[in-house]
mmCIF file of C-alpha atoms in Angstrom:
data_model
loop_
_atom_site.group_PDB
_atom_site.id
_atom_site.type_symbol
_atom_site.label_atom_id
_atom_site.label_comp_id
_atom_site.label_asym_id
_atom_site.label_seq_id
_atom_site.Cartn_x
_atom_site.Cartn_y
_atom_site.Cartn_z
ATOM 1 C CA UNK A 1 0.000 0.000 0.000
ATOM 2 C CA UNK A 2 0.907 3.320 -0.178
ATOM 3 C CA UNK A 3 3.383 4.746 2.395
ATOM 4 C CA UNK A 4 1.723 7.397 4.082
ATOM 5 C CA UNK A 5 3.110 11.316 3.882
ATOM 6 C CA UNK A 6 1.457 12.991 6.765
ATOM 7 C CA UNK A 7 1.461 11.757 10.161
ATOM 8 C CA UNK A 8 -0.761 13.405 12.893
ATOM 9 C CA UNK A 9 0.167 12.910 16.463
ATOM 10 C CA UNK A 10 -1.373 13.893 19.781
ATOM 11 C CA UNK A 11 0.862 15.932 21.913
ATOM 12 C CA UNK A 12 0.020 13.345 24.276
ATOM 13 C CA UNK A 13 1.336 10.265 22.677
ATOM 14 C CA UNK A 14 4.280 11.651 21.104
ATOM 15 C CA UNK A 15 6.877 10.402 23.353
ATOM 16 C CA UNK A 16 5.255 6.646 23.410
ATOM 17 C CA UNK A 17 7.840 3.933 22.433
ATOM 18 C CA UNK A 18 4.946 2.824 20.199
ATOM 19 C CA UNK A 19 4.347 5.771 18.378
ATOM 20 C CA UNK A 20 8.184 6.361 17.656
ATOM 21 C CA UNK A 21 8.167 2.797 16.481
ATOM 22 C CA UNK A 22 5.298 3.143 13.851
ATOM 23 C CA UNK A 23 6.710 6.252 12.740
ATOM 24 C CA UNK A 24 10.356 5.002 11.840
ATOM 25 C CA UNK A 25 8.019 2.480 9.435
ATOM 26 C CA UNK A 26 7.821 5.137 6.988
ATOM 27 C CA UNK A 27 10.474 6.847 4.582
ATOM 28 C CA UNK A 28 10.430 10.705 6.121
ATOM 29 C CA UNK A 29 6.925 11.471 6.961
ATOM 30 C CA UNK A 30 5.494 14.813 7.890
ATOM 31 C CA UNK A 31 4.568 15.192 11.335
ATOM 32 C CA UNK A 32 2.202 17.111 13.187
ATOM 33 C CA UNK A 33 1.557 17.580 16.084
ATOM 34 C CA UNK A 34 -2.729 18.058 17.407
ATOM 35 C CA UNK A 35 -4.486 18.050 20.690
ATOM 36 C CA UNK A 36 -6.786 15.638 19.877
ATOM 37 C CA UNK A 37 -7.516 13.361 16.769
ATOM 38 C CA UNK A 38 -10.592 14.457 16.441
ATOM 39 C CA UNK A 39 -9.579 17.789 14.917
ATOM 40 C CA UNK A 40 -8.369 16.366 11.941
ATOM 41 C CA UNK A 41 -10.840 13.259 11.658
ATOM 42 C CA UNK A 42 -14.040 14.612 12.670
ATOM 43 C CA UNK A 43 -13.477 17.354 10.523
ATOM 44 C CA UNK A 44 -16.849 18.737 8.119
ATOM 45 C CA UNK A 45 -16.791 18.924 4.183
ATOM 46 C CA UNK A 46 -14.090 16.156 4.041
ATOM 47 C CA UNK A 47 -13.907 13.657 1.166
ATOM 48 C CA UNK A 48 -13.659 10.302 1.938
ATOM 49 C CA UNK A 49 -13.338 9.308 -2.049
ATOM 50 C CA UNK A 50 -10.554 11.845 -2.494
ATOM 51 C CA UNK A 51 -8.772 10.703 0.992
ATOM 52 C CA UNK A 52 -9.095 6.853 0.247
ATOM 53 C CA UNK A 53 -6.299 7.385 -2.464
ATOM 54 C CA UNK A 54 -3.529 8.656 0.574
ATOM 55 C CA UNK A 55 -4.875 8.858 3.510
ATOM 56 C CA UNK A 56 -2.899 10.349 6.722
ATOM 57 C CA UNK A 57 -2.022 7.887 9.868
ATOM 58 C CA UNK A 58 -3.363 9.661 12.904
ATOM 59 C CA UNK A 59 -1.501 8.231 16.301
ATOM 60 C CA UNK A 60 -3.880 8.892 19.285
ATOM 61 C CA UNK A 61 -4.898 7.753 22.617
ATOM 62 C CA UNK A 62 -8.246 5.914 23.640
ATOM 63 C CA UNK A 63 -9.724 6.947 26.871
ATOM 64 C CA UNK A 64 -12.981 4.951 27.293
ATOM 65 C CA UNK A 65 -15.167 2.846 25.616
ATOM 66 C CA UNK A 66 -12.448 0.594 25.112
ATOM 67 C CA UNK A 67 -14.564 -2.432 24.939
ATOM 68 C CA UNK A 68 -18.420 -2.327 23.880
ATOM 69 C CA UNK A 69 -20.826 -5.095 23.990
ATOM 70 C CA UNK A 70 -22.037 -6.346 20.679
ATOM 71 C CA UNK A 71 -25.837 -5.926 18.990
ATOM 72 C CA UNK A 72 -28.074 -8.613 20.536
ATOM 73 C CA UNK A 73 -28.399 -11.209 17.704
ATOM 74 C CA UNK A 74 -24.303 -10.950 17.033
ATOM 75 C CA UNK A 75 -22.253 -13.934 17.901
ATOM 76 C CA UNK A 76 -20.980 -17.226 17.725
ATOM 77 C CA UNK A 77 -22.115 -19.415 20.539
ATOM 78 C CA UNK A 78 -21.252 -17.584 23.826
ATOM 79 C CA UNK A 79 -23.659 -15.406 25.532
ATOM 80 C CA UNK A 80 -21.589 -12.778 26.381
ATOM 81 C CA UNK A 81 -20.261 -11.089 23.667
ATOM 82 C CA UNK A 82 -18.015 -7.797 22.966
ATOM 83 C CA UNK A 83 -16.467 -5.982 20.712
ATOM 84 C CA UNK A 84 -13.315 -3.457 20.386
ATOM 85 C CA UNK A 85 -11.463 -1.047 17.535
ATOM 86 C CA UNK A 86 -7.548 -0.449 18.048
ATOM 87 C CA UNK A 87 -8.394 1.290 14.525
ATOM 88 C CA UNK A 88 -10.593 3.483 12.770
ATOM 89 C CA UNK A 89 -10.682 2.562 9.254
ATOM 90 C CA UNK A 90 -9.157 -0.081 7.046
ATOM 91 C CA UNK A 91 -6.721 -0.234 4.024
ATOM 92 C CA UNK A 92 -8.874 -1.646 1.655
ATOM 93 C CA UNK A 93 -11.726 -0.034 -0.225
ATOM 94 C CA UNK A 94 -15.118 -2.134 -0.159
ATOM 95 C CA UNK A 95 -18.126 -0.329 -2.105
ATOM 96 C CA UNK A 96 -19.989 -1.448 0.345
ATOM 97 C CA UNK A 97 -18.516 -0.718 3.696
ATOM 98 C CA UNK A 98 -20.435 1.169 6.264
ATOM 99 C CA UNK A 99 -17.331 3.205 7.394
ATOM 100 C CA UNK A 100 -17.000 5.017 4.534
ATOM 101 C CA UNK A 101 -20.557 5.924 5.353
ATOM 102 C CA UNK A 102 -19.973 6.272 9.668
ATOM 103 C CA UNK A 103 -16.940 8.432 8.895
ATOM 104 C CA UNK A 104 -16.293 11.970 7.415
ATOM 105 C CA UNK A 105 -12.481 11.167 7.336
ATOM 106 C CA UNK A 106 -11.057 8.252 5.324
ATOM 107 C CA UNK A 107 -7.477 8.887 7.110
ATOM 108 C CA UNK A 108 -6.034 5.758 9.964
ATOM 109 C CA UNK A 109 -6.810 6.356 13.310
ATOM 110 C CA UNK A 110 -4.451 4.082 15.403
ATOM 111 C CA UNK A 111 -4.690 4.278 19.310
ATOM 112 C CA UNK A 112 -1.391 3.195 20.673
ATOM 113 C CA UNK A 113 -2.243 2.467 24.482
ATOM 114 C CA UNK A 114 -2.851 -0.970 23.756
ATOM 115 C CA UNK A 115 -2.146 -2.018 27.187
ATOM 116 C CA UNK A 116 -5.141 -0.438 28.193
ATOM 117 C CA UNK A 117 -7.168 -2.416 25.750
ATOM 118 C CA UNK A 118 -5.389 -5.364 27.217
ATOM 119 C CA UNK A 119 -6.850 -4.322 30.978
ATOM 120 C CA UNK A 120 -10.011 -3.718 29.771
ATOM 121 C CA UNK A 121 -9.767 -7.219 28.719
ATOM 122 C CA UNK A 122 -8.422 -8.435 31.887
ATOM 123 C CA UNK A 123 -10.495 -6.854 33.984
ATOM 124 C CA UNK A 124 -13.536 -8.567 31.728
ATOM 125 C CA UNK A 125 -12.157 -12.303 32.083
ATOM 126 C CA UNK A 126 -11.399 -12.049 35.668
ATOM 127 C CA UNK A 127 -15.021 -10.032 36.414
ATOM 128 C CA UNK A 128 -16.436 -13.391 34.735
ATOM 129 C CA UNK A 129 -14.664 -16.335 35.522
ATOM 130 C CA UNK A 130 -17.210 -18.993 35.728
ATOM 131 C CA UNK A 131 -18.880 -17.122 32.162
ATOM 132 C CA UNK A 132 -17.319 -18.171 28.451
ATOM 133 C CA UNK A 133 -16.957 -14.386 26.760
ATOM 134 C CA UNK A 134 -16.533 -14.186 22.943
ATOM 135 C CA UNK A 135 -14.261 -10.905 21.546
ATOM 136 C CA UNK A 136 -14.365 -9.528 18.424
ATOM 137 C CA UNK A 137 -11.810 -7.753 16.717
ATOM 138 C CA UNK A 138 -11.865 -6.125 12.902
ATOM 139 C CA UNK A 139 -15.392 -3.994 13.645
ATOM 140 C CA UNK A 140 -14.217 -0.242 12.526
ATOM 141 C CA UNK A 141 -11.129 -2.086 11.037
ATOM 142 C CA UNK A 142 -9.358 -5.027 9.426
ATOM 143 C CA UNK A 143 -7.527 -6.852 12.018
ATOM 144 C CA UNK A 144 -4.587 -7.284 10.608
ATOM 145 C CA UNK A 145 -4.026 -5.625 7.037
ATOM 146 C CA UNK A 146 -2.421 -3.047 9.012
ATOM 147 C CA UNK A 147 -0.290 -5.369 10.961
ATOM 148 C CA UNK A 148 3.276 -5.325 9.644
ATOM 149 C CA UNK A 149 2.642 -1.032 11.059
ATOM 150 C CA UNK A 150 0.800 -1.367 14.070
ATOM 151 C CA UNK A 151 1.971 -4.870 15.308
ATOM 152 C CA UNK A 152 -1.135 -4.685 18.096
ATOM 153 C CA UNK A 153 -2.413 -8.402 17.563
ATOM 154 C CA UNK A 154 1.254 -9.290 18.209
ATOM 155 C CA UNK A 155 1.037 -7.636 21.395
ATOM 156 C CA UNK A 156 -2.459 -9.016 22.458
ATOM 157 C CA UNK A 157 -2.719 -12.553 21.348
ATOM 158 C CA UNK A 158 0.392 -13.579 23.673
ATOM 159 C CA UNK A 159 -1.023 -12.542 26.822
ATOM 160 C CA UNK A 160 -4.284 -14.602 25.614
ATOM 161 C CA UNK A 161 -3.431 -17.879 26.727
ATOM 162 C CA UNK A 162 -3.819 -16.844 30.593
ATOM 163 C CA UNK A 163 -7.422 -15.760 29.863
ATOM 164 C CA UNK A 164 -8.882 -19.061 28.890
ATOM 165 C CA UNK A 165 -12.801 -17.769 29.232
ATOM 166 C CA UNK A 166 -12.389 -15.378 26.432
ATOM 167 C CA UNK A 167 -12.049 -16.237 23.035
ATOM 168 C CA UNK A 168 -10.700 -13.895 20.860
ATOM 169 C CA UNK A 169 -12.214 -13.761 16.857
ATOM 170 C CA UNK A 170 -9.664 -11.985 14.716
ATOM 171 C CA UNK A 171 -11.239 -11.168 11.844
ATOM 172 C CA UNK A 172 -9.717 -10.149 8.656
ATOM 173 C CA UNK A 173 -9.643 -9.976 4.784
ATOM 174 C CA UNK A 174 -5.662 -9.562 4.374
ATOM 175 C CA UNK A 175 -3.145 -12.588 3.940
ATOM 176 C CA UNK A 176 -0.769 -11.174 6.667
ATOM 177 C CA UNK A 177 0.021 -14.271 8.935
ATOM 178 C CA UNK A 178 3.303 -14.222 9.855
ATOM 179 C CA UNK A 179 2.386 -13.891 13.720
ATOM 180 C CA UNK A 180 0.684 -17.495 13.339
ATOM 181 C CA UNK A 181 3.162 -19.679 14.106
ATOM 182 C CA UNK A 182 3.151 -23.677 14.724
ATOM 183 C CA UNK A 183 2.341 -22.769 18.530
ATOM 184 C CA UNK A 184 -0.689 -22.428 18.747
ATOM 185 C CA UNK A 185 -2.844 -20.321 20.838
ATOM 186 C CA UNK A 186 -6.274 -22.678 21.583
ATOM 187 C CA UNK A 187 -8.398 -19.197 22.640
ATOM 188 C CA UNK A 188 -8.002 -17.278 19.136
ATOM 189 C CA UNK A 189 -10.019 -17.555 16.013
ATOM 190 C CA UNK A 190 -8.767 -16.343 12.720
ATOM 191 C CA UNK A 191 -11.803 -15.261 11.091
ATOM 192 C CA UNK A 192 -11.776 -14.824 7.029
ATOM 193 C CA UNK A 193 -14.355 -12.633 5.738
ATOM 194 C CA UNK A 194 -15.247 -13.667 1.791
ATOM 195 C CA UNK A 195 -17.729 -12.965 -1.148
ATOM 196 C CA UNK A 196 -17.252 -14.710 -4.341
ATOM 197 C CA UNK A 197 -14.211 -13.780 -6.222
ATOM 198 C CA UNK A 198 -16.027 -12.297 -9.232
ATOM 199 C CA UNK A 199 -17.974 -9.601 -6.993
ATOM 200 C CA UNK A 200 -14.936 -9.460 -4.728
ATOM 201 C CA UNK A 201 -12.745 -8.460 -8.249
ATOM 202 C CA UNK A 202 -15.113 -5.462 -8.922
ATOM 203 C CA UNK A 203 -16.280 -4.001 -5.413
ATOM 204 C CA UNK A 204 -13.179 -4.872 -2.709
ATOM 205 C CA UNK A 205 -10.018 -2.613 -3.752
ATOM 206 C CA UNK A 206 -7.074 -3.989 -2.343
ATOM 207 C CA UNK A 207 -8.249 -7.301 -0.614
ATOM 208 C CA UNK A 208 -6.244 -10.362 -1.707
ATOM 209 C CA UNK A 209 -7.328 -12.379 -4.480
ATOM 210 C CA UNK A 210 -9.925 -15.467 -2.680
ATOM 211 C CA UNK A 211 -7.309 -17.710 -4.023
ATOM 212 C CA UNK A 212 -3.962 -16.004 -1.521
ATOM 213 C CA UNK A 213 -6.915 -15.813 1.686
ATOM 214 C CA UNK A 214 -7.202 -19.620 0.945
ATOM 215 C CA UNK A 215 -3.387 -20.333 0.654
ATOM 216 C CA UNK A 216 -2.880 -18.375 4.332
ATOM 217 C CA UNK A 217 -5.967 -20.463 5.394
ATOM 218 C CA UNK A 218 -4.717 -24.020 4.048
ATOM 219 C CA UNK A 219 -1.449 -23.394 6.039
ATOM 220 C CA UNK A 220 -2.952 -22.554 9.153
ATOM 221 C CA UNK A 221 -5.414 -25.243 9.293
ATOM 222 C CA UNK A 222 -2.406 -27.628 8.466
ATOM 223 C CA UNK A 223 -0.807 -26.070 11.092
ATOM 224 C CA UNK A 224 -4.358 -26.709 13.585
ATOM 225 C CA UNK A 225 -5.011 -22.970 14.293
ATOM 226 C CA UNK A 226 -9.200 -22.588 14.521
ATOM 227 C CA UNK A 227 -10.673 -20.622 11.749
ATOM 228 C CA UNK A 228 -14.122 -19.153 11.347
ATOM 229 C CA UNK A 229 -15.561 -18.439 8.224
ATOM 230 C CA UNK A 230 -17.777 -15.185 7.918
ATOM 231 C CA UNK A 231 -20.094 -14.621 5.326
ATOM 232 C CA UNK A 232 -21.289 -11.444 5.939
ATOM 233 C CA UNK A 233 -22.727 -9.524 4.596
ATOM 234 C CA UNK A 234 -24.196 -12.150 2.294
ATOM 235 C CA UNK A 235 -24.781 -10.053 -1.064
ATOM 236 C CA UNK A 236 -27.073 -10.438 -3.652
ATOM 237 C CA UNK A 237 -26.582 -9.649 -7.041
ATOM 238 C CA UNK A 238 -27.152 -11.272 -10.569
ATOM 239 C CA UNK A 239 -25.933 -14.722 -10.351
ATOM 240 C CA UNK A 240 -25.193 -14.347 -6.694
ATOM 241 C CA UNK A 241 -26.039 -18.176 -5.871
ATOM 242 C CA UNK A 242 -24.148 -19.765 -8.632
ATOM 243 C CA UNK A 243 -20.690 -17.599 -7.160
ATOM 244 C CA UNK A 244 -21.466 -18.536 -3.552
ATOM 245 C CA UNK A 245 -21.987 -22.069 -4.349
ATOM 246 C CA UNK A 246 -18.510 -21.820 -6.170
ATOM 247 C CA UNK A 247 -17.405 -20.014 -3.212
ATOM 248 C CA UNK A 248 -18.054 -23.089 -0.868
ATOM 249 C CA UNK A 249 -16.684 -25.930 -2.631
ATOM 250 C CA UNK A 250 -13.574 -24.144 -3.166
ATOM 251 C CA UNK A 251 -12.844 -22.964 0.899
ATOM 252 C CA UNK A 252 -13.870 -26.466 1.863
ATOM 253 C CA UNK A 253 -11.289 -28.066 -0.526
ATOM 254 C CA UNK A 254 -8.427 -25.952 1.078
ATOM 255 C CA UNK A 255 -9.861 -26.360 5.229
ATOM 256 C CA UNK A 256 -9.805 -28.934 7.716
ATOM 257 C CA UNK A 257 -13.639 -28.692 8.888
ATOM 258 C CA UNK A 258 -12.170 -30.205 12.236
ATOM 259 C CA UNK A 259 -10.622 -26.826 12.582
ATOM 260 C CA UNK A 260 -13.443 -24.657 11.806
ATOM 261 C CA UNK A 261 -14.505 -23.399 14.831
ATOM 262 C CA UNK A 262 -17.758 -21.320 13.300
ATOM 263 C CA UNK A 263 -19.270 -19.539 10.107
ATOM 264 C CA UNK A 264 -21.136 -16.720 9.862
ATOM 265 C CA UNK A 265 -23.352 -15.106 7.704
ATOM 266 C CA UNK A 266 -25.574 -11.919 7.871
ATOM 267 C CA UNK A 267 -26.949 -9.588 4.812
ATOM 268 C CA UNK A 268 -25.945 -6.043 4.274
ATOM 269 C CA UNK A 269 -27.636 -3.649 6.870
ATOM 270 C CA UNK A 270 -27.403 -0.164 6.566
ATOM 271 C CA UNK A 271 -29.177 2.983 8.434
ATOM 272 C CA UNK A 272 -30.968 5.147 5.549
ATOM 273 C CA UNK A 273 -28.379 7.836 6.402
ATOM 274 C CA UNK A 274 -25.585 5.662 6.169
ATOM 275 C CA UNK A 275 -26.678 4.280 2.748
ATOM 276 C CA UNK A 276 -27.267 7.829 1.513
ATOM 277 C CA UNK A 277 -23.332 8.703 2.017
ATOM 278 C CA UNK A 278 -22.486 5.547 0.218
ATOM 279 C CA UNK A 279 -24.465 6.621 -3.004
ATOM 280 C CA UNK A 280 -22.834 10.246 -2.657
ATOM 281 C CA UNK A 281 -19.419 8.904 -2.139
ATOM 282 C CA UNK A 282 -19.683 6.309 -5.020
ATOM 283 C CA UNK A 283 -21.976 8.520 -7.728
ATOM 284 C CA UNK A 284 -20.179 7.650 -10.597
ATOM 285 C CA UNK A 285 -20.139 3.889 -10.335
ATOM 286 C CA UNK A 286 -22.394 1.411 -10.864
ATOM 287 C CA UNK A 287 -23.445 -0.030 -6.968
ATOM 288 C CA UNK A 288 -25.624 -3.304 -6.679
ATOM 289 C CA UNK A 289 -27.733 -2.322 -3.546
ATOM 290 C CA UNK A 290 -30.840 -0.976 -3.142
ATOM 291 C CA UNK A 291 -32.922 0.462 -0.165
ATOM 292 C CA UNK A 292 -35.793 -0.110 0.733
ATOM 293 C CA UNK A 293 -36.637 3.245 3.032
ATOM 294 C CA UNK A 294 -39.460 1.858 4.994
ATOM 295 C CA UNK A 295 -37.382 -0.550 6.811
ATOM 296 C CA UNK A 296 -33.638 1.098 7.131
ATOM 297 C CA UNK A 297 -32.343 -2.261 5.895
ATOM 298 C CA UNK A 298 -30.976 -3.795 2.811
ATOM 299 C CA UNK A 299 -32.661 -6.495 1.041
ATOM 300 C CA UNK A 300 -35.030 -6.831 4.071
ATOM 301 C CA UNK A 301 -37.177 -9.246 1.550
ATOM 302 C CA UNK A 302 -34.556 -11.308 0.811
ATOM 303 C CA UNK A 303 -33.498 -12.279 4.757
ATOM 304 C CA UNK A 304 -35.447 -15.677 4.680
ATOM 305 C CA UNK A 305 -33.352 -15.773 0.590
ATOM 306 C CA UNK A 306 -30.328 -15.856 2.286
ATOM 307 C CA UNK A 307 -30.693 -17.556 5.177
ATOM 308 C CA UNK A 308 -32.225 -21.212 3.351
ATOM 309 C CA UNK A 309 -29.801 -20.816 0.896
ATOM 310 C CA UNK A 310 -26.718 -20.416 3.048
ATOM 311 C CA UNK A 311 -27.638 -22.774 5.546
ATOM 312 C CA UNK A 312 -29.252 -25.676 2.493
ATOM 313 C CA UNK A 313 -25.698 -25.152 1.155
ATOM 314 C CA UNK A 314 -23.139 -24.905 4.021
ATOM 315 C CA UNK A 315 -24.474 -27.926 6.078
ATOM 316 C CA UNK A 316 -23.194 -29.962 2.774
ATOM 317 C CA UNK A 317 -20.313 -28.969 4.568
ATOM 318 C CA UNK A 318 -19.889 -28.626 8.077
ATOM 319 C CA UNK A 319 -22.515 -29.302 10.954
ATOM 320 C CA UNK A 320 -25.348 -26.776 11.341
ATOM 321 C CA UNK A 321 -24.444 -26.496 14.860
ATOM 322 C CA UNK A 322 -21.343 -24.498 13.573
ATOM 323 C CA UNK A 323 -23.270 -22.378 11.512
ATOM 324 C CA UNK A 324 -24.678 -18.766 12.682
ATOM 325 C CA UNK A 325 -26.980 -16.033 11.275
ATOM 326 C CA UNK A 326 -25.802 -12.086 12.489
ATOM 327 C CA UNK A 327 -29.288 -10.448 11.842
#
């Protein structure tokens, strides 16, 4: 990807080992020093489109709200479930990603006190012993297509192993896996998001090819990590069944299903608001989704679609007890 030029840091965080180390990743950047991130991201009038093509890195500091709890109907067999962002934003460019619609600013926001992530975390597990707690990482980001920069799931996923009631879902789109090594870590799924490759060609700019996500995948489930499988959102387009179909038999030639710990699927979801930015950001080409006002929700009519179809044609498969629906 491109190297970034401009580098905004908080006064606070400029002396941070961690923000001296990201910044001696990149070939003379311009720094500048802020108060607060916000000034620069939260700014009005801003153009993602135009900012997508070199966006700034932003180096900040997270206060609160470290950790949230996820929507109701969101997981993958625990009951307590959370989520958390060491990121805003993500390197690649899906058409149909609600960030580009949640944020003003297309530029990296990365929060380097991860150590206070990592106590937020703590303080969850040991709150909660006797309780199994699901976490989810890769919400306002990709988990780790910023990795070789950031080097945050390097950090967390060693101190995992002491918190054996949380399981930690790492979700990503990328092919970066060198911190997956033959030792594995039994409390971490590596999730792979996927749509089939001839949508993925057209509306995901920069995400590996399906064929380099499988390669990554076939050596970590030779290796016996867990991987999860996320299909979602589920999209529907011309031919859309045909491709997923396609989809399937090709992941499930390349995977162990003994180490699939779950797949998901969900359709696309928008608020009406969100959905409006997407059309403004993306005028001149050709998008695939359509609203239907009434019921701030994509392809509300086509929920039951997607849900026979993906579970009639994953439990070919893999056990339906594996298998979960994000509404």
């Amino acid at each position: 990807f491109k190297m970034t030029k401009i580098i905004y840091i908080e006064h606070e965080v400029k002396d941070h080992s961690r923000t001296k180390l990201i910044c001696s990743k990149f070939n003379n950047p311009e720094i500048i020093f802020v108060d607060r991130f916000s000034e620069v991201f939260n700014k009005r009038n801003q153009s993602f489109k135009i900012q997508k093509a070199n966006p700034a890195l932003i180096l900040a500091k997270k206060y609160k709200n470290l950790l949230h709890k996820t929507p109701e109907n969101y997981g993958i067999g625990n009951k307590y479930n959370y989520y958390f962002s060491y990121m805003y934003n993500c390197l690649f460019d899906c058409k149909y990603c609600f960030l580009q619609g949640m944020y003003s600013s297309a530029n990296f926001v990365v929060f380097v006190n991860y150590e206070d992530y990592f106590n937020e975390i703590k303080k969850i597990s040991l709150a909660n012993k006797k309780k199994n707690i699901t976490l989810f990482s890769g919400y306002d980001c990709d988990s780790l297509a910023f990795e070789s920069i950031s080097n945050f799931m390097s950090y967390l996923i060693n101190k995992m192993p002491k918190y054996e009631n949380i399981e930690l879902e790492i979700r990503t789109k990328s092919t970066y896996s060198k911190l997956f090594s033959k030792n594995i870590i039994k409390n971490i799924i590596i999730a792979y998001s996927f749509t089939p490759e001839r949508f993925s060609n057209k509306y995901e700019k920069g995400v590996p090819s399906v064929d380099k996500r499988l390669k990554v995948i076939k050596r970590l489930s030779n290796l016996g990590w867990k991987l999860g499988l996320r299909f979602d959102p589920v999209i529907i387009y011309d031919g859309w069944q045909e491709d997923y179909k396609e989809l399937f038999v090709k992941i499930f030639q390349n995977i162990d299903i003994d180490n699939v710990h779950s797949i998901t699927f969900g359709k696309l979801r928008f608020p009406e608001t969100i959905y409006k930015k997407l059309i403004k950001e993306n005028i001149s080409e050709s998008l695939f989704f359509n609203l239907e006002k009434k019921r701030n929700s994509y392809e509300t009519d086509n929920e039951n679609n997607i849900e026979s179809f993906l579970r009639e044609n994953l439990t070919k498969f893999i056990d339906q007890r594996k298998i979960f629906f994000n509404n």
